Amino acid sequence: MSGEIYVQAHPVDHLVRADRLPHIWCPGCGLGSATACFASAMVDSGLPLDKQVVVSGIGCTGRVAGYLNVDSFHTTHGRAIPFAIGLKLANPELQVTVFSGDGDMFAIGGNHFLHAARRNVDLNVVCINNFNYGMTGGQFGPTTPLGARTTTTPHGNAEPPFNLVHVASSLGAVFVARWTVLHIRQLHRSMLRALDKRGFRFIEVLAPCPVGFGKSNDIGEGLDEMWFYRRQCVIDPETDLAQATIEMKHDSRIVLGDFVDIERPVFRPSGWEE
Amino acid sequence: MIAAAERRVLAGRHFMNGDTACAEGALAAGCRFFAGYPITPSTEIAERLAERLPRLGGCFVQMEDELGSMAAILGASWAGAKAMTATSGPGFTLMMENFGLGLMTETPCVIVNVQRGGPSTGLPTLVGQADVMQAKWGSHGDYEPIAYAPASPQEMFDLLIAAFNAAERYRMPVLVMADEVVGHMTEGVTIPPAEELHLVGRKRPPAGANGWLPYAADGDLVPPMPLAGEGHHIHVTGLTHDERGYPATDAVVQDQLVRRISQKVQVHAAEIISLEELLTHDAETIVVSYGCTARSARQAVLAARERGVKAGLLRLITLWPFPGERMRELADGSRRFVVAEMNLGQMAREVERHTRAPAVWVTHAGGAMIPPTAILRAIMEAAT
Ligand SMILES: Cc1ncc(C[n+]2csc(CCOP(=O)(O)OP(=O)(O)O)c2C)c(N)n1
Ligand code: SF4
Ligand SMILES: [Mg+2]
């Protein structure tokens, strides 16, 4: 052994397309932590990696699929869920995860989310909520808090945002959780639970986008937003989801937890035999 | 009506509606996945497949809209299924963005557009042929589509097989530009026995290939297609991508890729293009037409011959790629061209562009068949 140098490898190195580095994400962005967390959940789930597929839409989060060394699809803005439905129904052996942004999944792609959850399609859905359209330079979107400043709400956001976990649970999603990229161990556990379940599973992950949201909304850099999460988050799986809104203010709470874990018949097209 | 042991290919002689024949053609071609959203006059295709596909081990899914339908068939194709959707103008428009995704990612599938009168909601129940240029240019960016134009229920069957074969052969979404008349008319349809059908499957990568590049094309400009779940760990993106399939924000890669996905159709144009010529050998006036309008054009040509006028018919069975070469051969300077179509001159301009001579246009914005008399009048006019 003497004289040889051993380079320590990260346990999920083989899940990252290292030949694509450096990635496009900004310093302080929450996407790296969320992706790494999901990569280790994929490994730890014990599901064969050859059968795990990741589908993304468009956006900074939409780039996640492309950095993961599994079969991965970077589709069009808003259409990750229906693309994933096609993959899953045509080959039920696949474990399909949709990994996309708040705008992709709840603005332009909102209708697909609605119907996929209602049908209880067997999909694992992870939404990175950074409260804005990061990719296009920080415009407001369907999760931007009321009053927030973005490049298209210079006078403050006039629209009330979606409460994503409430939306998902009211549509009948069988697993619903919300974590932040600070709560990485809880998020990892939550992802494992989701990967172990069948039906429409939904995890909202709050993540800093200092460029598009944090700096213009009195939160600051990525690290400041992590401190913000530390101060403002409470874990309460039993919370009333209708009240679990997010204001991103220094005097408001953010409720986290694995909120819903139920069973419901999984979608099978009419007359279909697997 | 259908026996317990469902037959994929209903071989035999039928009296069949065009939309039904379309569904049967898809099944005979091996279609295993349909996603769609109901729209007149294409709905019967979905209804037939909803009935038949599940019994054949396939999957029928009614999506929430055409955006989702188009995305779903692309996903299904990457899982290995021959997949299709069927729609009409408004839905076709909604499919355009993901049609482009299919072209860029080289995903085989079939899109049937049973055309009705447009723009907008237009004439939901009445015929039109005004989406033929949308087929060519409807999605953003450069591409070379393949589009068929059936003129009878028999061709609704036959051309579905041709469309699936082309989709698999050239790895791309292929269009079937039918119309309401052809979709809703009932005529004799002969379905050959399964063993007589010529079916094509996509080119597949060599097993266990190492260092293999998923977007490196062979000599025929078509890359072999891996599937999700096979262990290749592919990345598929609508972004401009290199031969690894990785995004490349690069003008050189862009030009190579976009040129190749166009050229893979252009270099095979002779194989793809399908025309019917009636009495063109000595014709002095040639009527160019397609779809349901070609049925009137045929009558007009025969009526002109009865009157001693040397007319001929050139029927476009494929609209795209356009048969420019044949058009130029026929345009020897003395021949005149009449173009009959149910739009305001979409293919007529294309004919003029290739023949370099003004044609007589017989056009109508849609709603009813162009009668043979209108085309006959144009032939007589052109002949004088
Ligand atoms: C049809 C269409 N419209 C607009 C865009 C431009 N666009 C790209 S990403 C994006 C927003 C992405 O926001 P989100 O999903 O929240 O992802 P993030 O970048 O914040 O991770 C928009 C509007 C597009 N690519 N396609
Ligand atoms: S813009 Fe925001 S979401 Fe996008 S990479 Fe930068 S920090 Fe991350
Ligand atoms: Mg966002």
XYZ file of C-alpha atoms and ligand atoms in Angstrom:
693
model
C 0.000 0.000 0.000
C 2.851 2.338 0.782
C 3.541 5.094 -1.645
C 0.164 4.838 -3.291
C -2.196 7.742 -3.103
C -5.846 7.045 -2.587
C -8.351 9.574 -3.747
C -11.481 9.490 -1.684
C -14.538 9.188 -3.848
C -17.957 10.504 -3.015
C -20.510 7.702 -2.634
C -22.672 9.087 -5.437
C -19.891 9.960 -7.878
C -21.099 7.261 -10.246
C -24.494 8.962 -10.377
C -23.104 12.240 -11.589
C -22.123 12.836 -15.193
C -18.728 14.199 -14.270
C -17.958 14.795 -17.949
C -20.606 17.519 -17.871
C -18.976 19.533 -15.100
C -18.754 22.399 -14.372
C -22.506 22.715 -14.009
C -24.391 25.864 -14.933
C -25.742 26.715 -11.484
C -24.800 29.908 -9.621
C -22.814 30.047 -6.380
C -25.233 29.722 -3.470
C -27.895 27.943 -5.521
C -29.807 25.213 -3.702
C -30.003 22.904 -6.689
C -26.681 21.147 -6.111
C -27.651 19.998 -2.610
C -31.074 18.880 -3.756
C -29.594 16.921 -6.664
C -26.940 15.273 -4.501
C -29.597 14.352 -1.964
C -31.769 12.774 -4.621
C -28.793 10.944 -6.126
C -28.017 9.293 -2.791
C -31.688 8.458 -2.312
C -31.647 6.744 -5.718
C -28.680 4.648 -4.645
C -29.974 3.967 -1.137
C -33.409 2.985 -2.407
C -31.844 -0.228 -3.660
C -33.857 0.054 -6.874
C -31.725 -0.903 -9.877
C -30.242 2.267 -11.343
C -30.788 0.942 -14.855
C -34.525 1.091 -14.217
C -34.579 4.540 -12.649
C -35.418 7.359 -15.019
C -35.433 11.107 -14.398
C -37.526 13.522 -16.434
C -37.212 17.294 -16.184
C -38.894 20.217 -17.841
C -37.138 23.492 -18.556
C -35.495 25.843 -16.095
C -32.488 25.754 -13.785
C -34.162 22.803 -12.081
C -34.851 21.383 -15.506
C -31.111 20.848 -15.835
C -31.070 18.306 -12.996
C -31.899 15.355 -15.274
C -28.853 16.106 -17.395
C -26.383 15.840 -14.534
C -27.623 12.470 -13.308
C -26.019 9.391 -14.779
C -29.216 7.445 -15.366
C -31.597 7.494 -18.312
C -32.576 11.138 -18.232
C -34.864 13.333 -20.272
C -34.820 17.108 -20.536
C -38.123 17.824 -22.234
C -40.056 21.051 -22.901
C -41.283 23.715 -20.502
C -44.145 22.296 -18.462
C -44.324 18.893 -20.141
C -42.159 16.714 -17.945
C -45.148 15.044 -16.291
C -46.974 13.943 -19.469
C -43.676 12.799 -21.014
C -43.059 10.767 -17.857
C -46.572 9.306 -18.065
C -45.770 7.978 -21.541
C -42.533 6.391 -20.331
C -44.155 4.840 -17.297
C -47.215 3.435 -19.060
C -45.226 2.033 -21.974
C -42.764 0.379 -19.610
C -44.242 -0.135 -16.126
C -40.916 -1.587 -14.929
C -39.398 1.887 -14.843
C -39.228 3.944 -11.651
C -39.869 7.395 -13.081
C -39.044 10.577 -11.177
C -40.072 13.998 -12.425
C -37.673 16.633 -11.137
C -38.599 20.187 -12.064
C -39.149 23.750 -10.964
C -42.084 25.603 -9.454
C -42.786 27.509 -12.656
C -42.410 24.487 -14.884
C -44.702 22.323 -12.821
C -47.284 24.809 -11.537
C -47.518 27.594 -14.110
C -47.068 26.362 -17.669
C -47.380 22.692 -16.633
C -49.958 23.108 -13.880
C -52.725 21.329 -15.714
C -50.651 18.162 -16.102
C -49.828 18.170 -12.386
C -53.500 18.452 -11.564
C -54.535 15.517 -13.697
C -51.609 13.252 -12.952
C -52.270 13.658 -9.216
C -56.013 13.125 -9.668
C -55.369 9.933 -11.649
C -52.746 8.807 -9.143
C -50.252 8.001 -11.889
C -47.290 6.059 -10.541
C -44.762 8.897 -10.578
C -42.325 10.297 -8.060
C -42.489 14.068 -8.383
C -39.915 16.447 -6.872
C -40.471 20.174 -7.237
C -37.730 22.648 -6.412
C -39.499 25.733 -5.170
C -37.181 28.728 -5.336
C -40.091 31.196 -5.479
C -39.257 32.469 -8.946
C -38.298 31.696 -12.529
C -34.578 31.370 -11.984
C -33.523 30.428 -15.487
C -35.021 33.442 -17.210
C -33.571 35.896 -14.729
C -35.826 36.081 -11.698
C -39.383 36.803 -12.744
C -42.318 36.074 -10.431
C -44.175 32.788 -10.710
C -47.013 30.857 -9.099
C -45.158 30.375 -5.797
C -43.746 33.892 -5.422
C -44.950 35.288 -2.081
C -47.310 38.257 -2.044
C -45.391 41.524 -2.144
C -42.103 39.971 -3.240
C -39.819 41.845 -5.613
C -38.823 40.160 -8.819
C -37.762 41.520 -12.196
C -41.390 41.562 -13.355
C -42.856 42.681 -10.038
C -40.726 45.775 -9.415
C -43.633 47.219 -7.422
C -44.165 44.039 -5.422
C -45.985 40.833 -6.352
C -49.746 41.408 -6.453
C -50.733 37.729 -6.722
C -51.272 35.263 -3.896
C -49.083 32.162 -4.363
C -49.971 28.465 -4.475
C -49.483 26.435 -1.353
C -48.049 23.437 -3.181
C -48.405 20.793 -0.500
C -52.028 21.771 0.031
C -52.648 21.641 -3.719
C -51.056 18.190 -3.970
C -52.860 16.699 -1.018
C -56.232 18.072 -2.066
C -55.750 16.360 -5.436
C -55.196 13.017 -3.755
C -51.415 12.624 -3.982
C -50.551 9.551 -1.890
C -47.375 11.007 -0.440
C -46.852 14.706 0.213
C -43.869 16.318 1.915
C -42.098 19.644 2.191
C -38.449 20.121 3.149
C -35.674 22.562 2.425
C -32.137 21.960 1.193
C -31.004 22.727 4.747
C -32.953 19.720 6.054
C -30.995 17.334 3.903
C -31.256 14.262 6.148
C -35.001 14.618 6.489
C -35.262 15.237 2.761
C -33.215 12.131 2.044
C -35.459 10.033 4.285
C -38.519 11.543 2.663
C -37.207 10.764 -0.823
C -36.552 7.173 0.240
C -40.118 6.870 1.496
C -41.394 8.280 -1.771
C -39.240 5.948 -3.868
C -40.573 3.033 -1.858
C -44.210 3.875 -2.581
C -46.448 3.526 -5.604
C -48.773 6.195 -6.924
C -48.416 9.949 -7.282
C -45.833 11.100 -4.756
C -44.948 14.755 -4.286
C -42.061 16.422 -2.480
C -41.670 20.187 -2.428
C -38.083 21.251 -1.758
C -37.462 24.875 -0.801
C -34.166 26.048 -2.220
C -32.280 29.338 -2.343
C -32.035 31.216 -5.598
C -29.975 34.167 -4.406
C -29.773 35.614 -7.905
C -33.452 35.583 -8.727
C -35.077 35.865 -5.323
C -32.947 36.023 -2.161
C -31.014 39.197 -2.800
C -33.985 41.256 -3.914
C -36.176 40.101 -1.029
C -34.207 40.916 2.089
C -32.939 37.370 2.479
C -29.526 37.651 0.920
C -27.082 35.085 -0.414
C -27.569 31.321 -0.493
C -26.027 30.867 2.923
C -28.244 33.597 4.384
C -31.280 31.755 3.081
C -30.038 28.580 4.783
C -29.888 30.556 8.068
C -33.322 31.883 7.303
C -34.649 28.311 6.933
C -32.952 27.379 10.179
C -34.653 30.203 12.036
C -38.075 30.139 10.453
C -38.844 26.446 9.804
C -40.821 24.236 12.126
C -41.379 20.542 11.599
C -44.985 19.542 12.085
C -46.229 16.577 10.052
C -49.687 16.939 11.613
C -50.172 20.532 10.537
C -53.308 21.731 8.783
C -51.999 21.942 5.220
C -54.521 24.625 4.294
C -52.684 26.921 6.709
C -49.175 25.880 5.614
C -48.598 28.889 3.397
C -45.133 30.362 2.833
C -44.519 34.088 3.152
C -40.699 34.145 3.258
C -40.821 36.989 5.817
C -38.545 37.265 8.808
C -41.497 37.030 11.166
C -43.336 34.132 9.481
C -43.005 30.379 9.966
C -42.517 27.701 7.316
C -43.997 24.330 8.220
C -42.091 21.236 7.063
C -42.743 17.528 7.257
C -43.902 14.351 5.593
C -47.554 15.354 5.648
C -49.472 12.729 3.712
C -48.895 8.996 3.344
C -52.004 7.214 2.166
C -52.972 4.412 -0.212
C -55.174 4.869 -3.241
C -55.641 2.751 -6.380
C -52.811 3.481 -8.794
C -53.759 4.670 -12.277
C -54.277 1.980 -14.888
C -55.752 3.012 -18.213
C -59.204 1.574 -18.844
C -59.126 -2.051 -19.975
C -55.418 -2.301 -19.366
C -53.500 -5.289 -18.141
C -49.962 -4.775 -16.944
C -68.451 -8.071 -32.518
C -64.798 -8.865 -31.937
C -63.965 -12.413 -30.960
C -62.484 -13.126 -27.536
C -59.084 -13.747 -29.060
C -58.499 -10.259 -30.406
C -56.785 -10.121 -33.785
C -54.263 -7.360 -34.328
C -54.696 -7.395 -38.086
C -58.296 -7.711 -39.218
C -57.384 -9.280 -42.545
C -60.188 -9.267 -45.056
C -62.448 -7.028 -47.045
C -64.334 -4.374 -45.067
C -66.760 -1.548 -45.615
C -65.067 0.900 -43.312
C -64.996 4.520 -42.222
C -61.687 6.336 -42.825
C -61.000 7.089 -39.179
C -61.623 3.453 -38.287
C -59.326 2.344 -41.099
C -56.703 4.718 -39.688
C -56.944 3.047 -36.269
C -56.730 -0.374 -37.910
C -53.709 0.700 -39.941
C -52.006 1.835 -36.747
C -52.724 -1.481 -35.030
C -51.522 -3.432 -38.053
C -48.346 -1.334 -37.998
C -47.738 -2.417 -34.409
C -48.879 0.701 -32.555
C -48.849 -0.093 -28.851
C -49.520 3.334 -27.314
C -52.057 6.042 -28.076
C -52.456 9.308 -26.196
C -54.948 11.888 -27.383
C -57.609 14.427 -26.599
C -61.008 14.233 -28.336
C -61.540 16.524 -31.305
C -63.827 16.356 -34.320
C -63.295 14.972 -36.938
C -60.596 12.652 -35.551
C -62.362 11.309 -32.466
C -63.406 8.000 -34.035
C -59.729 7.067 -34.268
C -59.391 7.402 -30.495
C -62.659 5.597 -29.881
C -61.644 2.634 -32.001
C -58.254 2.423 -30.324
C -59.786 2.774 -26.847
C -61.745 -0.348 -27.686
C -59.041 -2.355 -29.411
C -55.637 -1.366 -27.975
C -56.077 -2.649 -24.405
C -57.234 -6.031 -25.698
C -54.062 -6.291 -27.729
C -51.839 -5.543 -24.747
C -51.404 -1.915 -25.714
C -52.200 1.257 -23.854
C -54.823 3.899 -24.633
C -54.760 7.036 -22.559
C -56.947 10.098 -22.904
C -54.852 13.033 -21.767
C -55.946 16.421 -20.426
C -54.944 18.210 -23.655
C -52.885 17.909 -26.832
C -49.769 19.354 -25.196
C -49.804 16.396 -22.840
C -50.790 13.934 -25.566
C -47.825 14.832 -27.713
C -45.432 14.718 -24.757
C -46.808 11.335 -23.675
C -46.270 9.657 -27.040
C -42.664 10.854 -27.069
C -42.149 9.360 -23.610
C -43.792 6.103 -24.694
C -41.552 5.939 -27.746
C -38.451 6.171 -25.543
C -39.848 3.262 -23.545
C -39.906 1.270 -26.787
C -43.528 1.534 -27.905
C -44.684 2.444 -31.377
C -46.809 5.409 -30.366
C -49.280 7.786 -31.965
C -51.811 10.521 -31.451
C -54.682 11.809 -33.584
C -56.135 15.292 -33.668
C -57.435 18.123 -35.826
C -56.319 21.733 -36.423
C -56.629 23.268 -32.942
C -54.950 20.269 -31.334
C -52.318 20.109 -34.075
C -51.347 23.663 -33.215
C -50.962 22.732 -29.546
C -48.732 19.812 -30.521
C -46.274 21.892 -32.476
C -43.783 22.564 -29.679
C -43.405 18.914 -28.762
C -43.431 17.906 -32.429
C -40.225 19.941 -32.475
C -38.954 18.123 -29.390
C -39.582 14.865 -31.245
C -37.673 16.106 -34.287
C -34.762 17.388 -32.224
C -34.505 14.265 -30.053
C -35.208 11.997 -33.067
C -38.148 10.208 -31.524
C -40.264 7.979 -33.756
C -44.040 8.426 -33.501
C -47.033 9.228 -35.691
C -49.338 12.254 -35.554
C -52.587 12.094 -37.492
C -54.316 15.387 -38.305
C -57.812 14.910 -39.693
C -58.082 18.428 -41.058
C -61.153 20.615 -40.688
C -61.797 24.201 -41.711
C -59.664 26.800 -39.880
C -58.230 29.163 -38.642
C -59.188 28.775 -34.991
C -62.231 26.649 -34.186
C -63.355 27.266 -37.766
C -65.560 24.490 -39.073
C -65.370 21.678 -36.528
C -67.411 19.216 -38.552
C -66.478 20.259 -42.076
C -63.486 19.568 -44.241
C -60.346 21.638 -44.744
C -56.802 21.165 -46.069
C -55.240 24.330 -44.757
C -52.786 22.805 -42.263
C -50.391 21.515 -44.902
C -47.975 24.420 -44.520
C -48.238 24.185 -40.754
C -47.035 20.622 -41.217
C -43.991 22.033 -42.970
C -43.233 25.073 -40.833
C -45.491 24.902 -37.768
C -42.838 24.225 -35.162
C -40.040 26.723 -34.660
C -36.617 26.117 -36.140
C -35.526 24.315 -39.295
C -36.595 20.792 -40.068
C -37.699 18.587 -42.927
C -40.944 16.794 -42.103
C -42.464 13.683 -43.629
C -46.210 14.034 -44.239
C -48.675 11.726 -45.968
C -52.029 12.723 -47.469
C -54.511 9.845 -47.671
C -57.289 10.170 -50.247
C -59.457 7.221 -49.244
C -60.237 4.971 -46.292
C -57.987 2.372 -47.932
C -55.129 4.856 -47.781
C -56.017 5.744 -44.194
C -55.051 2.131 -43.539
C -52.106 1.823 -45.919
C -50.486 5.149 -45.116
C -50.617 4.564 -41.374
C -48.357 1.591 -41.981
C -46.146 3.698 -44.241
C -46.056 6.468 -41.617
C -45.060 4.137 -38.775
C -42.420 2.564 -41.009
C -40.980 5.956 -41.930
C -41.053 7.102 -38.300
C -39.082 4.060 -37.214
C -36.768 4.062 -40.216
C -35.805 7.736 -39.994
C -36.306 8.141 -36.224
C -38.713 11.046 -36.245
C -42.335 12.056 -35.722
C -44.206 11.512 -38.991
C -47.408 13.326 -39.965
C -50.520 11.949 -41.617
C -52.427 14.935 -42.998
C -55.859 13.438 -43.550
C -59.040 15.474 -43.926
C -62.611 15.312 -42.674
C -64.011 13.867 -45.901
C -61.521 11.022 -46.008
C -61.857 10.477 -42.259
C -65.634 10.268 -42.288
C -66.357 8.549 -45.608
C -67.061 4.845 -45.712
C -65.630 2.734 -48.514
C -64.178 -0.679 -49.232
C -60.955 -1.332 -47.332
C -58.840 -4.407 -47.894
C -56.661 -5.397 -44.979
C -53.979 -7.883 -45.964
C -53.017 -10.818 -43.756
C -50.458 -9.948 -41.057
C -47.697 -11.942 -42.749
C -48.011 -9.877 -45.918
C -47.445 -6.572 -44.145
C -44.010 -5.051 -44.423
C -43.206 -3.541 -41.018
C -40.072 -1.659 -40.074
C -38.581 -1.385 -36.587
C -36.137 1.268 -35.397
C -32.418 0.676 -35.691
C -31.031 -0.412 -32.320
C -27.559 0.082 -30.839
C -25.226 -2.910 -30.687
C -25.673 -4.906 -27.471
C -23.302 -3.969 -24.658
C -21.677 -1.322 -26.824
C -18.871 0.463 -25.005
C -17.972 4.058 -25.652
C -20.903 4.184 -27.986
C -22.286 7.641 -28.775
C -26.079 7.732 -28.722
C -26.336 10.627 -31.180
C -23.624 9.537 -33.604
C -25.404 8.835 -36.875
C -24.541 5.988 -39.216
C -23.853 6.528 -42.912
C -27.580 6.899 -43.500
C -27.555 9.895 -41.103
C -29.849 8.056 -38.659
C -28.435 7.164 -35.232
C -29.472 3.806 -33.701
C -31.989 4.336 -30.889
C -31.431 3.180 -27.315
C -34.393 2.870 -24.922
C -34.946 3.883 -21.327
C -34.331 1.046 -18.914
C -31.721 -0.781 -20.989
C -28.736 0.382 -18.973
C -27.341 2.853 -21.488
C -27.873 5.820 -19.126
C -28.714 8.066 -22.027
C -29.394 11.763 -21.838
C -32.036 13.099 -24.182
C -32.579 16.834 -24.524
C -34.348 19.265 -26.788
C -31.354 21.555 -26.404
C -28.804 21.489 -29.183
C -26.720 18.441 -28.306
C -23.511 16.735 -29.347
C -23.084 13.071 -30.251
C -23.107 12.114 -26.563
C -26.537 13.694 -26.327
C -25.130 16.424 -24.077
C -26.220 20.052 -24.412
C -23.817 22.141 -26.482
C -24.292 25.875 -26.770
C -22.223 25.969 -29.912
C -22.841 27.257 -33.426
C -20.880 24.440 -35.066
C -22.739 21.681 -33.228
C -26.040 23.453 -33.937
C -25.382 23.616 -37.665
C -24.238 19.994 -37.854
C -27.203 18.677 -35.891
C -29.923 20.709 -37.571
C -28.473 20.020 -41.003
C -28.299 16.300 -40.309
C -31.876 15.975 -39.078
C -33.007 17.725 -42.267
C -30.629 15.872 -44.545
C -31.576 12.449 -43.226
C -34.933 13.078 -44.898
C -33.573 14.872 -47.969
C -31.101 12.122 -48.886
C -33.865 9.528 -48.650
C -36.430 11.646 -50.474
C -36.653 9.257 -53.422
C -37.535 6.395 -51.053
C -40.025 8.462 -49.103
C -41.857 10.375 -51.824
C -44.983 8.699 -53.073
C -46.964 9.991 -56.057
C -49.774 8.749 -58.200
C -49.704 9.820 -61.843
C -52.705 9.416 -64.097
C -52.269 10.113 -67.838
C -49.360 12.467 -67.254
C -47.173 10.960 -70.034
C -48.810 12.977 -72.815
C -50.655 15.509 -70.728
C -50.515 19.155 -71.708
C -52.221 20.229 -68.517
C -51.403 18.580 -65.212
C -53.621 18.894 -62.172
C -51.758 18.656 -58.900
C -53.953 17.695 -55.973
C -54.064 15.598 -52.813
C -56.359 14.149 -50.161
C -60.090 14.372 -50.761
C -59.668 17.096 -53.396
C -57.689 14.668 -55.557
C -60.897 12.633 -55.907
C -62.561 15.569 -57.656
C -59.392 16.247 -59.633
C -59.448 12.693 -60.980
C -63.017 13.142 -62.227
C -62.116 16.468 -63.797
C -59.107 14.992 -65.612
C -61.192 12.126 -67.010
C -63.924 14.555 -68.079
C -61.348 16.742 -69.839
C -59.988 13.705 -71.706
C -63.554 12.935 -72.848
C -63.607 16.436 -74.286
C -60.356 15.739 -76.098
C -58.193 17.829 -73.758
C -54.918 16.164 -72.790
C -55.103 16.453 -69.015
C -53.286 14.433 -66.379
C -53.304 14.091 -62.603
C -50.361 14.244 -60.272
C -51.593 13.183 -56.865
C -49.359 13.892 -53.905
C -49.501 10.888 -51.584
C -46.652 12.434 -49.641
C -46.850 16.207 -49.233
C -43.448 16.470 -47.572
C -40.764 16.104 -48.672
C -42.140 17.908 -51.719
C -41.520 16.140 -55.055
C -39.693 19.126 -56.512
C -37.566 17.048 -58.859
C -40.516 15.328 -60.521
C -42.266 18.678 -60.727
C -39.290 20.178 -62.551
C -39.134 17.196 -64.947
C -42.773 17.641 -65.853
C -42.412 21.400 -66.252
C -40.820 21.267 -69.678
C -42.052 24.677 -70.637
C -45.075 23.656 -72.672
C -47.082 22.020 -69.883
C -49.440 24.012 -67.754
C -50.274 23.253 -64.126
C -53.524 23.484 -62.247
C -53.368 23.100 -58.486
C -56.558 22.124 -56.685
C -56.628 22.227 -52.900
C -58.900 23.219 -50.067
C -56.936 26.187 -48.815
C -55.948 29.496 -50.338
C -52.979 28.239 -52.325
C -50.541 26.670 -49.887
C -49.198 23.919 -52.150
C -49.890 25.977 -55.291
C -47.091 28.330 -54.288
C -44.833 25.336 -53.776
C -45.704 24.018 -57.259
C -44.978 27.422 -58.795
C -41.705 27.623 -56.927
C -40.502 24.377 -58.500
C -42.031 24.683 -61.971
C -41.000 28.353 -62.165
C -44.270 29.156 -63.886
C -47.601 30.474 -62.715
C -50.178 27.751 -62.134
C -53.955 28.031 -62.262
C -55.158 27.882 -58.686
C -58.404 26.165 -57.772
C -58.801 27.041 -54.150
C -61.453 27.149 -51.497
C -61.146 27.920 -47.780
C -62.959 24.727 -46.807
C -66.346 23.460 -45.753
C -67.250 21.360 -48.801
C -65.505 19.319 -51.478
C -64.287 21.296 -54.460
C -66.524 19.901 -57.225
C -64.953 18.327 -60.340
C -66.652 21.000 -62.477
C -64.583 23.768 -60.867
C -61.369 21.885 -61.630
C -62.561 20.992 -65.142
C -63.198 24.670 -65.792
C -59.653 25.453 -64.730
C -58.246 22.727 -66.985
C -60.182 24.084 -69.960
C -58.991 27.590 -69.126
C -55.377 26.443 -68.857
C -55.668 24.522 -72.119
C -56.747 27.547 -74.129
C -42.775 27.528 -23.858
C -41.702 28.247 -23.124
N -41.975 29.441 -22.562
C -41.006 30.089 -21.891
C -39.760 29.533 -21.759
C -38.707 30.306 -21.016
N -38.419 29.731 -19.709
C -37.403 28.877 -19.526
S -37.242 28.353 -17.954
C -38.552 29.305 -17.464
C -38.985 29.380 -16.037
C -38.460 28.308 -15.171
O -38.880 28.489 -13.880
P -38.901 27.299 -12.856
O -39.647 26.161 -13.414
O -39.370 27.805 -11.545
O -37.373 26.814 -12.816
P -36.117 27.482 -12.126
O -35.308 28.066 -13.223
O -36.598 28.495 -11.154
O -35.442 26.321 -11.473
C -39.093 30.006 -18.539
C -40.218 30.929 -18.396
C -39.532 28.294 -22.376
N -38.356 27.676 -22.314
N -40.516 27.668 -23.028
S -30.667 31.519 -11.228
Fe -31.242 30.807 -9.209
S -32.044 28.729 -9.521
Fe -30.878 29.303 -11.348
S -28.831 28.495 -10.989
Fe -28.830 30.636 -10.327
S -29.309 30.526 -8.164
Fe -29.867 28.553 -9.026
Mg -38.288 28.331 -9.849
